[in-house]
Short mmCIF file of C-alpha atoms in Angstrom, two decimals:
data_model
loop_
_atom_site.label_atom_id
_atom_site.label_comp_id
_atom_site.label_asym_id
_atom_site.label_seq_id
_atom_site.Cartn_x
_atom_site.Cartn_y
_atom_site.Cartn_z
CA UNK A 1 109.05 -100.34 85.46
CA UNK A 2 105.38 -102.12 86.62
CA UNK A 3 103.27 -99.79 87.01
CA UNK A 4 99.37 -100.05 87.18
CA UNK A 5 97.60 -97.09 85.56
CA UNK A 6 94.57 -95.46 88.23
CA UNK A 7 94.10 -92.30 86.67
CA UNK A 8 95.12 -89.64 83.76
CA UNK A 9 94.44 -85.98 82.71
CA UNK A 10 95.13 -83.11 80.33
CA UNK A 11 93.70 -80.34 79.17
CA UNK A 12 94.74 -76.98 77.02
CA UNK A 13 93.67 -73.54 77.44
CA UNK A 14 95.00 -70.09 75.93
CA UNK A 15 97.37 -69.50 78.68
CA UNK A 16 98.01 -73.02 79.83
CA UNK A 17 97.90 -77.05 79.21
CA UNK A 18 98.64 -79.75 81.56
CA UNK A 19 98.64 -83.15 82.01
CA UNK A 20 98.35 -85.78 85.27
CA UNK A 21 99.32 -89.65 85.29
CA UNK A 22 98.48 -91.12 88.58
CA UNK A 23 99.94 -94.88 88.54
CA UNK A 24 101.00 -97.52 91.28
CA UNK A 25 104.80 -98.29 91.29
CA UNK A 26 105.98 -100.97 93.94
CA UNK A 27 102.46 -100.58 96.24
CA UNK A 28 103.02 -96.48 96.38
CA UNK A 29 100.57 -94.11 94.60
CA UNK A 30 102.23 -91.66 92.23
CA UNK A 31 101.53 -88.74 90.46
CA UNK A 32 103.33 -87.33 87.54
CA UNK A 33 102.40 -83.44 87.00
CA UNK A 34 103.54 -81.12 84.17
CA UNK A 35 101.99 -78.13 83.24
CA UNK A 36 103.02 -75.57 80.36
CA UNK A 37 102.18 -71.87 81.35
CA UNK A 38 102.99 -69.03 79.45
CA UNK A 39 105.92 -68.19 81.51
CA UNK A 40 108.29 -70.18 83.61
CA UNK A 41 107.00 -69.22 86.65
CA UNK A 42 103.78 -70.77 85.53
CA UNK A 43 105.02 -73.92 84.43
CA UNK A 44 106.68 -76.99 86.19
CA UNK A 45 107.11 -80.85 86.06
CA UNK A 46 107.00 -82.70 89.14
CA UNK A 47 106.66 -86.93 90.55
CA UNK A 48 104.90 -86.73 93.81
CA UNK A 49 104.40 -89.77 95.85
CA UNK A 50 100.67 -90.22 98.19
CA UNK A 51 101.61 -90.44 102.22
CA UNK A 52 100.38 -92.45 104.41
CA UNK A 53 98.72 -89.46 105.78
CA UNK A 54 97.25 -89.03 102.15
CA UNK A 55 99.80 -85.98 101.28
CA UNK A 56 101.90 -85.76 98.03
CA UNK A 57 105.40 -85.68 98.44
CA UNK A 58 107.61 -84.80 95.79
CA UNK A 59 110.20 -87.27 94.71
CA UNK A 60 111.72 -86.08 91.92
CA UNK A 61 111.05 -82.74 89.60
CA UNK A 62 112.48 -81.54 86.10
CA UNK A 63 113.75 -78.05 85.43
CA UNK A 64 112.18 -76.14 83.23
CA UNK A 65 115.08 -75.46 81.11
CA UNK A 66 115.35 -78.70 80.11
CA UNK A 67 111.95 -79.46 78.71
CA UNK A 68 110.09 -75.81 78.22
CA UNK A 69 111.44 -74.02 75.39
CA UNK A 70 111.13 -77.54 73.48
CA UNK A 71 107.33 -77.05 74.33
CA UNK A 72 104.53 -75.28 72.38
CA UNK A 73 103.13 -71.89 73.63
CA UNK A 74 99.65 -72.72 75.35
CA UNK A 75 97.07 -73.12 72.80
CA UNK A 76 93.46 -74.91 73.13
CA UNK A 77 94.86 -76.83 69.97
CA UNK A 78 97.52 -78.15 71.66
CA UNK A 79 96.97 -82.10 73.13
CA UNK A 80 98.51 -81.73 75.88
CA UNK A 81 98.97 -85.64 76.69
CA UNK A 82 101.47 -85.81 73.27
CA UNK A 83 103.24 -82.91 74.13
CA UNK A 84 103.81 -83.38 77.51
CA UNK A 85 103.34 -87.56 78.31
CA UNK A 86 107.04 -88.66 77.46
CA UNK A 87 108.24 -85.64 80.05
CA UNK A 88 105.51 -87.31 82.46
CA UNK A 89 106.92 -91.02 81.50
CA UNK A 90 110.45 -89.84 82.56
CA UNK A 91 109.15 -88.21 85.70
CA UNK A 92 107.74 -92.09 86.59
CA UNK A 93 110.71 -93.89 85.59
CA UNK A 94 112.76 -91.76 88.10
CA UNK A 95 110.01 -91.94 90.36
CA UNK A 96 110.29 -95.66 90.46
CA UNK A 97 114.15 -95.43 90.41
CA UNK A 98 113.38 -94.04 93.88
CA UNK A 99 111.23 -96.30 95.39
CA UNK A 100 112.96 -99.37 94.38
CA UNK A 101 112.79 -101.88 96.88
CA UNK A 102 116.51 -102.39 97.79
CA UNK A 103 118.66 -105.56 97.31
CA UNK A 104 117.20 -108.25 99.76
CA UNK A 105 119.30 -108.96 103.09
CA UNK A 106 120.82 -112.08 103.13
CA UNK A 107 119.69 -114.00 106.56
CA UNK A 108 121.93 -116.49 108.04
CA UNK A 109 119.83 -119.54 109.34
CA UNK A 110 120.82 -120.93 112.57
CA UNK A 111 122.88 -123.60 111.34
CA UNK A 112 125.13 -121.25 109.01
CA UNK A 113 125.40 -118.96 111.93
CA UNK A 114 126.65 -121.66 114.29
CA UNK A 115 128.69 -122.82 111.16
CA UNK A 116 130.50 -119.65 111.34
CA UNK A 117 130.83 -119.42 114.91
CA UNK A 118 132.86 -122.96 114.27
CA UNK A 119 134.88 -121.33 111.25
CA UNK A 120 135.91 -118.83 114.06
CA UNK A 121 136.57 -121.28 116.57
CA UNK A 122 138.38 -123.85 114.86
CA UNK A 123 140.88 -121.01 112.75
CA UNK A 124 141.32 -118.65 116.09
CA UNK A 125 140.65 -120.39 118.80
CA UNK A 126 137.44 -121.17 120.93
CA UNK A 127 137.56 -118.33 122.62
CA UNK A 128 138.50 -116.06 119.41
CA UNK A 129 137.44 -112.72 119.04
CA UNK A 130 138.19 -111.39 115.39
CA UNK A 131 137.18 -108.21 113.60
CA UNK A 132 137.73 -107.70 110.11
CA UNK A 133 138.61 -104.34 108.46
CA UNK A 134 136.86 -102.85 105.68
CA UNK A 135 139.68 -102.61 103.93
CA UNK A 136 140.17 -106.53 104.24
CA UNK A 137 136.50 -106.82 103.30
CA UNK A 138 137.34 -105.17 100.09
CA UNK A 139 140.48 -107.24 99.18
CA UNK A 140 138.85 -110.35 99.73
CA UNK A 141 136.05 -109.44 97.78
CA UNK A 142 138.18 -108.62 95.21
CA UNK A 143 140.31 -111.69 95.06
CA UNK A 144 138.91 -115.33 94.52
CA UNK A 145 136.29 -116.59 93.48
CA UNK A 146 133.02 -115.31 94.97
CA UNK A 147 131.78 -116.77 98.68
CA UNK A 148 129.84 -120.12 97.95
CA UNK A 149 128.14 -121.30 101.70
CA UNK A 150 126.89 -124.76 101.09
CA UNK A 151 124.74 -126.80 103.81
CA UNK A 152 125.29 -130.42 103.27
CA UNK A 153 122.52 -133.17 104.72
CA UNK A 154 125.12 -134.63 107.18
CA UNK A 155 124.78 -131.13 108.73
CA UNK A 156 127.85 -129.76 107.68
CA UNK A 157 128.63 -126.61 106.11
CA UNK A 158 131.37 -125.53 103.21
CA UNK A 159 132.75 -122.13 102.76
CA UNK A 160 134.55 -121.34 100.34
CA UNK A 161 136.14 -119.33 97.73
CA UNK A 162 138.00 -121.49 95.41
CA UNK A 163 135.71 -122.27 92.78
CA UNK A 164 134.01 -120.05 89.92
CA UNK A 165 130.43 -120.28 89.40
CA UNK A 166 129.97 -122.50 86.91
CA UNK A 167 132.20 -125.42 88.40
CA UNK A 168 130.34 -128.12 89.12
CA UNK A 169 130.91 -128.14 92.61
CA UNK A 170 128.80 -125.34 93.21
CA UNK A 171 126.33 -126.17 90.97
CA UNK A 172 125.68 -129.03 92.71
CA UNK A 173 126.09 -127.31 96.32
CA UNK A 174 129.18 -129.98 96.57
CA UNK A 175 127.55 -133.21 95.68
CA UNK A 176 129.79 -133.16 92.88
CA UNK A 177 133.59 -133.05 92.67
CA UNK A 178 134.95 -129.77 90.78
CA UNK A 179 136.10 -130.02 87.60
CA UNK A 180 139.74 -128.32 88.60
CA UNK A 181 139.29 -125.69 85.91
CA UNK A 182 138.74 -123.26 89.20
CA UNK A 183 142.02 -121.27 88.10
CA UNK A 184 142.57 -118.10 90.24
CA UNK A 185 145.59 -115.40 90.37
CA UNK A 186 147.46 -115.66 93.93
CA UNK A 187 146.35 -112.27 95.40
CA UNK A 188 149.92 -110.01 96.84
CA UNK A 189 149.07 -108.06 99.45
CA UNK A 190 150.48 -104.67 99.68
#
């Protein structure tokens, strides 16, 4: 987890302590907040994220049963940012679990797109229409070696699924010949 540090608190009274991290994970403001009442219903332990209308929104909270009886009663000898940081680490981490940027989208340049328009063509027909199941998605997936698309400066374009990553074929985007150690089970279909 990156995070860049903006602001921290804590503090310790007889009937309560607390403590506040505010960091920035992934361009978002957050704010990790636990505070140790007396009671449970004074207490809590909470990652809130800043709007953009400049509102904190919680993202993810801890139960008190899982951290409060492990805690100190409130003393003004208690330091607060010991006692209660690692709770307000583990509040960030799943904080930034959250906001995680998900997996980039591959984007098909032109060429690959009219590539597979070809693929279609040239297997089904050139006026082929063909949808694939998910259930065929899955199999394929799961059989072969993983989907290699190679552009080649001539203009052409290789698919294909017969090699393992390390052949050198691939690693040379098919400049190279493979090394015919790209050994694969035939799939049965059921």
């Amino acid at each position: 987890m990156t995070t860049t540090e903006h602001d921290q608190d804590a503090g310790a009274t007889s009937t309560r302590y607390h403590y506040t991290r505010v960091v920035e994970i992934a361009g978002r403001t957050v704010r990790a907040r636990v505070e140790r009442g007396v009671y449970l219903n004074d207490s809590g332990a909470v990652a809130e994220v800043l709007t953009d209308q400049a509102k904190w929104s919680s993202l993810a909270a801890d139960t008190l049963n899982n951290w409060w009886h492990d805690t100190p009663p409130p003393s003004p000898d208690v330091h607060a940012a010991a006692v209660l940081g690692p709770l307000a680490e583990r509040l960030l981490h799943r904080a930034a679990e959250i906001l995680a940027a998900p997996p980039p989208t591959v984007t098909l340049s032109p060429h690959v797109y009219r590539a597979v328009s070809a693929l279609l063509a040239t297997s089904s027909g050139f006026n082929a229409e063909c949808r694939i199941d998910p259930d065929d998605i899955a199999w394929a997936a799961n059989h072969g070696g993983a989907l290699h698309i190679f552009e080649h400066p001539d203009g052409g374009v290789s698919f294909t699924k017969a090699h393992r990553d390390e052949c050198p074929f691939v690693a040379s985007k098919g400049a190279q010949d493979c090394d015919d150690e790209c050994y694969f089970d035939l799939p049965h279909r059921a």
